[in-house]
PDB file of C-alpha atoms in Angstrom:
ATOM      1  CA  UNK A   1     -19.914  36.406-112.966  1.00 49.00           C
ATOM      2  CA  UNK A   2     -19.082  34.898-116.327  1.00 63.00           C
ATOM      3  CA  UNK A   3     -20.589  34.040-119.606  1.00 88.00           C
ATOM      4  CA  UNK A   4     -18.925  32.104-122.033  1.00 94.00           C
ATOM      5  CA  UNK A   5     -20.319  31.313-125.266  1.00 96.00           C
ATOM      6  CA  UNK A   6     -19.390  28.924-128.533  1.00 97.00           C
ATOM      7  CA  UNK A   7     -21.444  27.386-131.069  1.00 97.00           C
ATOM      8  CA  UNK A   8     -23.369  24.373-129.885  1.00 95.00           C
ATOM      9  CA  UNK A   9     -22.735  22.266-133.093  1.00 97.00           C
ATOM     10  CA  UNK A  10     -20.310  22.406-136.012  1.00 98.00           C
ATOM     11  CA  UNK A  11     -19.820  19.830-138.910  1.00 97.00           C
ATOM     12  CA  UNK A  12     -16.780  19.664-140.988  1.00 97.00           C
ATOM     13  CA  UNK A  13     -15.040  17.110-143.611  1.00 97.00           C
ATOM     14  CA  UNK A  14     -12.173  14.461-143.480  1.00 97.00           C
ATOM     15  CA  UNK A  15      -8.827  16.655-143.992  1.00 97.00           C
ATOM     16  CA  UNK A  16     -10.503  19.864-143.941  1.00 97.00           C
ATOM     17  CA  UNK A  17      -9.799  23.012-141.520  1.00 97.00           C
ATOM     18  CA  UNK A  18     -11.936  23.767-138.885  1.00 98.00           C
ATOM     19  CA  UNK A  19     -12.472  27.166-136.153  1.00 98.00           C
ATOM     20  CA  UNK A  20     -14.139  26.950-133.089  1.00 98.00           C
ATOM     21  CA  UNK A  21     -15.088  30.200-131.868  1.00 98.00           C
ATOM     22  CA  UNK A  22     -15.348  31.142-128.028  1.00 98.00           C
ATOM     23  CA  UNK A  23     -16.228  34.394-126.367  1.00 97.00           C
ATOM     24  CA  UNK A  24     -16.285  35.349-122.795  1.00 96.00           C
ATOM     25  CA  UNK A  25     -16.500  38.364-120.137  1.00 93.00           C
ATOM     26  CA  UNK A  26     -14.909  38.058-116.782  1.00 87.00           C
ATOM     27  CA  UNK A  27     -13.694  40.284-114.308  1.00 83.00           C
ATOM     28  CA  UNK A  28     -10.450  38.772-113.124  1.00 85.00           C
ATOM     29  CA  UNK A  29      -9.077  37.151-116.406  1.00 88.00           C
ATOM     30  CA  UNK A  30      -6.164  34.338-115.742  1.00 87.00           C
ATOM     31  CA  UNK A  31      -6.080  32.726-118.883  1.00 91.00           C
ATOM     32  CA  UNK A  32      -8.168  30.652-121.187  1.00 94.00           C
ATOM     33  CA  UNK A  33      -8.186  26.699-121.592  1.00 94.00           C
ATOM     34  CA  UNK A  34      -9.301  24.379-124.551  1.00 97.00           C
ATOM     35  CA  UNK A  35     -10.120  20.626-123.557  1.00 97.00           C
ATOM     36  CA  UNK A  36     -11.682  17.862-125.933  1.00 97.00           C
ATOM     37  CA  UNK A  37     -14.286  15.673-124.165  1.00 97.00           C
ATOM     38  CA  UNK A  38     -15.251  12.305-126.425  1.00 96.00           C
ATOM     39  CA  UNK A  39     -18.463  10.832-125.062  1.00 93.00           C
ATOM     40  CA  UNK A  40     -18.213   8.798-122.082  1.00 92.00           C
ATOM     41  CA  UNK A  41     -14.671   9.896-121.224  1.00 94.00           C
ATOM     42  CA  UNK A  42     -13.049  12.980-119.281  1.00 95.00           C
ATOM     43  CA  UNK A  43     -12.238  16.197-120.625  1.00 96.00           C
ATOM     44  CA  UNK A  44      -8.440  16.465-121.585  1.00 95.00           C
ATOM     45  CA  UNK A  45      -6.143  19.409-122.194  1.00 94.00           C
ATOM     46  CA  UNK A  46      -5.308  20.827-125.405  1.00 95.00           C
ATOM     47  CA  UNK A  47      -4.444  24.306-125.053  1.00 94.00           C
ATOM     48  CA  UNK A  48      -3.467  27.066-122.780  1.00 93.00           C
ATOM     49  CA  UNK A  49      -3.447  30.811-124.050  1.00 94.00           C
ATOM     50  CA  UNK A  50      -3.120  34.290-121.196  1.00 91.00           C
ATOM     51  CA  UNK A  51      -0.981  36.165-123.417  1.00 93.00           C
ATOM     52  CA  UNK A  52      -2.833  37.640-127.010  1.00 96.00           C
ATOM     53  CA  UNK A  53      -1.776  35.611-129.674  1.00 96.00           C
ATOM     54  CA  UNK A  54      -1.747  32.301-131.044  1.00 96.00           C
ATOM     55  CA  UNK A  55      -0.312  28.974-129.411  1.00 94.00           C
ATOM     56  CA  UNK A  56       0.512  25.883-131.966  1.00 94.00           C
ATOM     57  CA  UNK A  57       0.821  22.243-130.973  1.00 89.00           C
ATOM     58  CA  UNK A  58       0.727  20.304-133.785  1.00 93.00           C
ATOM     59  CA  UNK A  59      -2.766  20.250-136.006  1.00 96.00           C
ATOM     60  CA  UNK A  60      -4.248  22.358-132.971  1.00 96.00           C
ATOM     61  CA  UNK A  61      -4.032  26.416-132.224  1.00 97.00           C
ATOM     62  CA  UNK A  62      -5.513  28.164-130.606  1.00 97.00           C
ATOM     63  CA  UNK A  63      -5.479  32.207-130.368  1.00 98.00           C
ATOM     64  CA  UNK A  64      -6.774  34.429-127.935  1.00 98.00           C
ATOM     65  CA  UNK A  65      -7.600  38.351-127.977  1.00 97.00           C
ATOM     66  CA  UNK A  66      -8.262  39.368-124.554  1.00 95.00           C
ATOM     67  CA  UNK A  67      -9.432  43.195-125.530  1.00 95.00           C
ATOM     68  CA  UNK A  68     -11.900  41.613-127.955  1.00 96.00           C
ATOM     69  CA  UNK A  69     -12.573  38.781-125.077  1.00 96.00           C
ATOM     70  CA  UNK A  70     -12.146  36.354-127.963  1.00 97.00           C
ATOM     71  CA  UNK A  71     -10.499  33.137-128.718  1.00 98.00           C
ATOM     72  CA  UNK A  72     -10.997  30.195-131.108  1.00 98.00           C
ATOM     73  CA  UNK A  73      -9.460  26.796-131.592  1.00 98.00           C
ATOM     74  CA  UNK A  74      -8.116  26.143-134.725  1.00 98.00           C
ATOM     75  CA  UNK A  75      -8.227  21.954-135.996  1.00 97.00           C
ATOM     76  CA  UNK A  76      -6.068  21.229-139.201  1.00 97.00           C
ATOM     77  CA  UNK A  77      -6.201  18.407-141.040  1.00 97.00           C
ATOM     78  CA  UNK A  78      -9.699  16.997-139.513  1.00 98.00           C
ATOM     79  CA  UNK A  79      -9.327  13.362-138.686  1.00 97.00           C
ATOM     80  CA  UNK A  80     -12.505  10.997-138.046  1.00 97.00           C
ATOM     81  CA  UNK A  81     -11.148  11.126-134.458  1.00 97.00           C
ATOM     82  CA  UNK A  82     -11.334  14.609-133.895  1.00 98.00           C
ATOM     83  CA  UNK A  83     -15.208  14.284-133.266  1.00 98.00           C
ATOM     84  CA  UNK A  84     -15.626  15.261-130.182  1.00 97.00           C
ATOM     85  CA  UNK A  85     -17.107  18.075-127.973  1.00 97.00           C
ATOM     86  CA  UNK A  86     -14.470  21.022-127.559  1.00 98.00           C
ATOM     87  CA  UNK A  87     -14.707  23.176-124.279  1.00 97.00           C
ATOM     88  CA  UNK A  88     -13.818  26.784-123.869  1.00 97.00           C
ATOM     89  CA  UNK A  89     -12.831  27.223-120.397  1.00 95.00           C
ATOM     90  CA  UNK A  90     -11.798  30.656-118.267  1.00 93.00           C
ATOM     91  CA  UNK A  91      -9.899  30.583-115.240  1.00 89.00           C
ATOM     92  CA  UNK A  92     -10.701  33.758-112.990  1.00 82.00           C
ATOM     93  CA  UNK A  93      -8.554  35.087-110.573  1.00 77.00           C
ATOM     94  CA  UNK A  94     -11.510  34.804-107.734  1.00 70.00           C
ATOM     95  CA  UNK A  95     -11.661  31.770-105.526  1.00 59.00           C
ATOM     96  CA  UNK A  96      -7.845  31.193-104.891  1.00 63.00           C
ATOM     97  CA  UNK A  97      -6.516  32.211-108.769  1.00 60.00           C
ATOM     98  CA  UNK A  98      -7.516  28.850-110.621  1.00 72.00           C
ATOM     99  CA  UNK A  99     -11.775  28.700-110.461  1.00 82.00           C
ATOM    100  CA  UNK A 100     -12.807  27.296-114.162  1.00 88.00           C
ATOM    101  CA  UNK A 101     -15.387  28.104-115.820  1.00 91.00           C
ATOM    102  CA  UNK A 102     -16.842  26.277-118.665  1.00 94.00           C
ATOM    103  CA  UNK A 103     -18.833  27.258-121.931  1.00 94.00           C
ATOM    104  CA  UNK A 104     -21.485  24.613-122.871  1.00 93.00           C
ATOM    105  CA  UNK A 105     -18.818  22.741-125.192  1.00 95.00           C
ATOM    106  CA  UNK A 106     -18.889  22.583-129.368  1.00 97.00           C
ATOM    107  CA  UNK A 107     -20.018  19.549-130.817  1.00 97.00           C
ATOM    108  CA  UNK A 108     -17.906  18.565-133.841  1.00 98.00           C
ATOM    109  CA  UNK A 109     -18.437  16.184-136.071  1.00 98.00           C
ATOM    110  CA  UNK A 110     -16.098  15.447-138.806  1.00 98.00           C
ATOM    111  CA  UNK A 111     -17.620  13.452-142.079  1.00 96.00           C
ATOM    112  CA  UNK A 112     -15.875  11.635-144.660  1.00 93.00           C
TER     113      UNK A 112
ATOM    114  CA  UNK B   1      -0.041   4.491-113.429  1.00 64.00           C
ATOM    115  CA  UNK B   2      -3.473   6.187-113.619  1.00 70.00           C
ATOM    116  CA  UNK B   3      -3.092   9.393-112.650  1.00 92.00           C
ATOM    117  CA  UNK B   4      -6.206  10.724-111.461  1.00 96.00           C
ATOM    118  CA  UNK B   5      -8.499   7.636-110.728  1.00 96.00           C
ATOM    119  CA  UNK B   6     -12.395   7.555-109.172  1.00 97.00           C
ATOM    120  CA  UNK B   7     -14.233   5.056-107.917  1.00 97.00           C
ATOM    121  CA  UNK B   8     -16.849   3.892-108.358  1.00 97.00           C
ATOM    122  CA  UNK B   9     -17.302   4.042-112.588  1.00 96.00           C
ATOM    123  CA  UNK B  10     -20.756   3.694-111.975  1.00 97.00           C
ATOM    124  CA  UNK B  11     -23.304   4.284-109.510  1.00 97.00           C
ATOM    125  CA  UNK B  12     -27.265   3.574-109.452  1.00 97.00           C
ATOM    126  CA  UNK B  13     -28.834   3.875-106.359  1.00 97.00           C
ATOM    127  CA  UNK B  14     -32.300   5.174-104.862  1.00 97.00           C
ATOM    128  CA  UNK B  15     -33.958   8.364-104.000  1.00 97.00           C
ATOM    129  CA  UNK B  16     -32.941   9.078-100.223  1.00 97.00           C
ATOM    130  CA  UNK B  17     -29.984   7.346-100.001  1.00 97.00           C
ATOM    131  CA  UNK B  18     -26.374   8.103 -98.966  1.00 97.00           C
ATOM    132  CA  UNK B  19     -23.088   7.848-101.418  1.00 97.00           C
ATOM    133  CA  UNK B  20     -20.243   8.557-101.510  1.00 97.00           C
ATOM    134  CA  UNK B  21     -17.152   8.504-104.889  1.00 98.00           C
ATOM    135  CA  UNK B  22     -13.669   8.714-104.049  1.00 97.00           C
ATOM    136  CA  UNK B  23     -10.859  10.237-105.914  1.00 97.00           C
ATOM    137  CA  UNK B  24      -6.949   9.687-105.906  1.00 97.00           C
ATOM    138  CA  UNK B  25      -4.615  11.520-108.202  1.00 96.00           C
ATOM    139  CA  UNK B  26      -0.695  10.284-108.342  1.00 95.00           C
ATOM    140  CA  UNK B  27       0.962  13.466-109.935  1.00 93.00           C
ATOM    141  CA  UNK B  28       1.849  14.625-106.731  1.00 92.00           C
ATOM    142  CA  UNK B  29      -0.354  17.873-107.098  1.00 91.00           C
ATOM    143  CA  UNK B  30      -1.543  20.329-105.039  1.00 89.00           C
ATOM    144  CA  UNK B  31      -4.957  21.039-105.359  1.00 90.00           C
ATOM    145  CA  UNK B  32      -8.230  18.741-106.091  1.00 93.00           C
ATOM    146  CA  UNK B  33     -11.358  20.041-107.748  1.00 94.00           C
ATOM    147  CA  UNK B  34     -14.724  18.714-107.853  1.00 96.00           C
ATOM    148  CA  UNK B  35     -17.037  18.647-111.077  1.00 96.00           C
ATOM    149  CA  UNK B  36     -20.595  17.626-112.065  1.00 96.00           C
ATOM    150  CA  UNK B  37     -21.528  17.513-115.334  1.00 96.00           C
ATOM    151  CA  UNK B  38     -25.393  17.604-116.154  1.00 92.00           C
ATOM    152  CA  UNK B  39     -27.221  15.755-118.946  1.00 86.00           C
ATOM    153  CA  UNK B  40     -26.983  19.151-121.323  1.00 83.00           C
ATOM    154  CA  UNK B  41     -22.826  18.241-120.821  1.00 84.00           C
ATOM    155  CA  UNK B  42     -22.573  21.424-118.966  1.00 88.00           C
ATOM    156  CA  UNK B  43     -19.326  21.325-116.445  1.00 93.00           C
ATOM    157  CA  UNK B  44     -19.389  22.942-113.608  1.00 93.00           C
ATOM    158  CA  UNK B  45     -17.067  23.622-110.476  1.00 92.00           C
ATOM    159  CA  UNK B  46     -18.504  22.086-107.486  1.00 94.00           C
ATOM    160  CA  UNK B  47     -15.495  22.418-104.664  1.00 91.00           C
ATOM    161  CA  UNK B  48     -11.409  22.431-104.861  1.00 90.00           C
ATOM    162  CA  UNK B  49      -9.288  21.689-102.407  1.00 89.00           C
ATOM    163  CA  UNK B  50      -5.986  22.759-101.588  1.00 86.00           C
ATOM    164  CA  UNK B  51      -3.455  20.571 -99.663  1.00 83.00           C
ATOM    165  CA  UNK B  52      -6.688  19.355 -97.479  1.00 82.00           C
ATOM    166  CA  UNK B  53      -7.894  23.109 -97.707  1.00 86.00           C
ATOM    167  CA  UNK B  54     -11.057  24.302 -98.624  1.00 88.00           C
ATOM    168  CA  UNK B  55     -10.663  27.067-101.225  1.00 85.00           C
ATOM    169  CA  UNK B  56     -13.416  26.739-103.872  1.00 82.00           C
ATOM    170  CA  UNK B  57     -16.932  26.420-102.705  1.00 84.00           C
ATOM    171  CA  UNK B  58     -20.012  26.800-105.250  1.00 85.00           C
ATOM    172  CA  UNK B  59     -23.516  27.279-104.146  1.00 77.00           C
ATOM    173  CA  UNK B  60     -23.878  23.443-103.689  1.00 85.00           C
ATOM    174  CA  UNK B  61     -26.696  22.103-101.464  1.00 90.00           C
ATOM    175  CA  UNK B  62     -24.980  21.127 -98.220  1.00 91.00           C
ATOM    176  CA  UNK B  63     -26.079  17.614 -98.587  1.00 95.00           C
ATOM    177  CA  UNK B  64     -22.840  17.666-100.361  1.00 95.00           C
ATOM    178  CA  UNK B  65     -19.679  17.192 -98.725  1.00 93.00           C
ATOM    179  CA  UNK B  66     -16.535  16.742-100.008  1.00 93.00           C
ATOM    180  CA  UNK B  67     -13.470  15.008 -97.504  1.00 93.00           C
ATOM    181  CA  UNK B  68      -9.667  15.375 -98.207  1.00 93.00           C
ATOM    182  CA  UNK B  69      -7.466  13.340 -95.810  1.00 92.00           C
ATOM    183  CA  UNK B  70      -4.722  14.532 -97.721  1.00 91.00           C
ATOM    184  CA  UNK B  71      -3.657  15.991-100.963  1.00 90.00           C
ATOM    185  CA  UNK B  72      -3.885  12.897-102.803  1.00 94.00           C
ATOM    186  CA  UNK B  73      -7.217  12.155-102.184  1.00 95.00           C
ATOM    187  CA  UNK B  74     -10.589  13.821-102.642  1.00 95.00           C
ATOM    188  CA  UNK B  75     -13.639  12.502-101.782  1.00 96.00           C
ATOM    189  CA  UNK B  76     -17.155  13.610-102.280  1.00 96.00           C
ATOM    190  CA  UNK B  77     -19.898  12.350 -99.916  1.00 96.00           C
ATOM    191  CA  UNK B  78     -23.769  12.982-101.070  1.00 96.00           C
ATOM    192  CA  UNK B  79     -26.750  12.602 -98.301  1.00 96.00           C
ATOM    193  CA  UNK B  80     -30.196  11.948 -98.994  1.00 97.00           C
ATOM    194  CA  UNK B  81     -29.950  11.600-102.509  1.00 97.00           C
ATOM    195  CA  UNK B  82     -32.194  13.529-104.776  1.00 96.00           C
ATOM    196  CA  UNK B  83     -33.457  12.987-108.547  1.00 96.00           C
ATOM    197  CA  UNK B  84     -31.577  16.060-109.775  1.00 94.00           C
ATOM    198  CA  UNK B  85     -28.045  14.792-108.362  1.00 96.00           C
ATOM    199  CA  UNK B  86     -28.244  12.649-111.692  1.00 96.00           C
ATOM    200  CA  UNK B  87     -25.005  13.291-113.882  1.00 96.00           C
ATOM    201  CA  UNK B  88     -21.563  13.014-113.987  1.00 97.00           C
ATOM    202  CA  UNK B  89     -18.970  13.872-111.494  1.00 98.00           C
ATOM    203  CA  UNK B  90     -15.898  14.131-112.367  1.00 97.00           C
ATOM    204  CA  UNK B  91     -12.242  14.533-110.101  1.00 97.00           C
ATOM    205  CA  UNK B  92      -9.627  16.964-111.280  1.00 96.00           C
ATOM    206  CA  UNK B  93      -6.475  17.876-109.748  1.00 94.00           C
ATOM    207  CA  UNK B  94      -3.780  20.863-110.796  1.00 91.00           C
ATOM    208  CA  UNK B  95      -0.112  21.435-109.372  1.00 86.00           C
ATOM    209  CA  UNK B  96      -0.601  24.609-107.414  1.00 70.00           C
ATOM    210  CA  UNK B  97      -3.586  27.056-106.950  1.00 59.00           C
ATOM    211  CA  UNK B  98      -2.681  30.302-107.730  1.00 58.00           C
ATOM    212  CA  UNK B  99      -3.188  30.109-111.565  1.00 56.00           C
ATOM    213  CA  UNK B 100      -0.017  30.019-112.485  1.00 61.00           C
ATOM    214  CA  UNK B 101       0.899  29.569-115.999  1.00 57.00           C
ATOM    215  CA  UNK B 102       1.253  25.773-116.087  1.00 60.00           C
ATOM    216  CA  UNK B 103      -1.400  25.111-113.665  1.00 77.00           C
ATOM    217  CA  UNK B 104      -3.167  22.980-115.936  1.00 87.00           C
ATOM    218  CA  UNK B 105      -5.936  20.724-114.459  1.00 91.00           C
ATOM    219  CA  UNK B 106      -5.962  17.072-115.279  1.00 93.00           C
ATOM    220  CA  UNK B 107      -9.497  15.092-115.411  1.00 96.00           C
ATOM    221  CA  UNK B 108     -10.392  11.953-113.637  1.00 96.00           C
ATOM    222  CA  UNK B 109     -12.529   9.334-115.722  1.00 96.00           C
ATOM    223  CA  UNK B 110     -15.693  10.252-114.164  1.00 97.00           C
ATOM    224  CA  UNK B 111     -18.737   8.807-111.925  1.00 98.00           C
ATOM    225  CA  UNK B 112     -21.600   8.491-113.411  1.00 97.00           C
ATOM    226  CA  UNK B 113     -24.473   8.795-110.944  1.00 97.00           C
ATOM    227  CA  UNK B 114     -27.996   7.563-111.737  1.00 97.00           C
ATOM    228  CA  UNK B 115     -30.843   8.203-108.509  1.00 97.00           C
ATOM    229  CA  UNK B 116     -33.838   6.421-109.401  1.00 96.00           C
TER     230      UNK B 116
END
């Protein structure tokens, strides 16, 4: 099986810099997905890590440590938009190489 | 040029009943995943298909039961409906199965259920 875990809440100011932490164990690691989900809509893609290291695009990174079974997303520059829930997802190589599994989503919410 | 699309957007019915949400995706992908999302926002894998394959199936009661007439289309057919079935379902599709590096999978809008 799998657990996933990231903090259930996080606040953070307009412009300001923000982690979100996510840690898992699996078995069968195939790589490790960010989405942001804003209420009422679907979940879309923001990042993609399976090597160790960090991935930029744009104000978002995201860095992964697969010894440590670690990763975070990394937000510059908070915008008012940015609040959001932010998922941690693993893919496992069970189940035909591309069964997600995701944590229970960060809250963020960005204040002026 | 929606490219995963469900419908319906919304759906009340009644305890006992019989639904059923459909799901097309345009991208021209592979496989087709099925998600429910409780009231806690907690996503979780229901089935996946691949090219009208079965390859992902979760410890879902069998009142569930999801149809693919082909790889564009997933639907997801729900007897006897039950309180607990309340939530969000949401469609997903991805360009092959195998996990590849790009196989990133892309969200439908989402059905949101009510049973009263």
């Amino acid at each position: 099986g799998q657990n996933i875990d990231q903090p259930t809440e996080m606040t953070a100011t307009e412009g300001a810099i923000v982690q979100i932490n996510c840690t898992y164990q699996t078995s069968g690691f195939n790589g490790l997905f960010w989405y942001q989900q804003h209420a009422g809509e679907a979940p879309t893609f923001l990042s993609y890590n399976v090597l160790d290291g960090l991935e930029e695009k744009g104000r978002f990174s995201s860095f992964l440590s697969r010894s440590k079974g670690y990763s975070y997303l990394l937000l510059k520059e908070l915008q008012m938009k940015d609040s959001a829930s932010y998922l941690c997802a693993v893919r496992d190589k069970a189940g035909g190489g591309n069964k997600l599994t995701f944590g229970t989503g960060t809250q963020l919410k960005v204040e002026l | 040029d929606t490219a995963v699309s469900q419908t319906p957007k919304y759906l009340v019915t009644q305890m006992g009943n019989d639904k059923s949400i459909k799901c097309e995706q345009n991208l021209g992908h592979d496989t087709m995943y099925w998600y429910k999302q409780d009231s806690k926002k907690f996503l979780k894998i229901m089935f996946s298909y691949n090219n009208k394959e079965l390859i992902i199936n979760e410890t879902v009661p069998n009142r569930f039961s999801p149809k693919s007439p082909d790889k564009a289309h997933l639907n997801l057919h729900i007897n006897s409906l039950e309180l607990g079935d309340s939530a969000v379902y949401f469609c997903a599709s991805s360009q092959v199965p195998s996990g590849g590096a790009s196989d990133t999978q892309y969200f439908g809008p989402g059905t949101r259920l009510t049973v009263l």
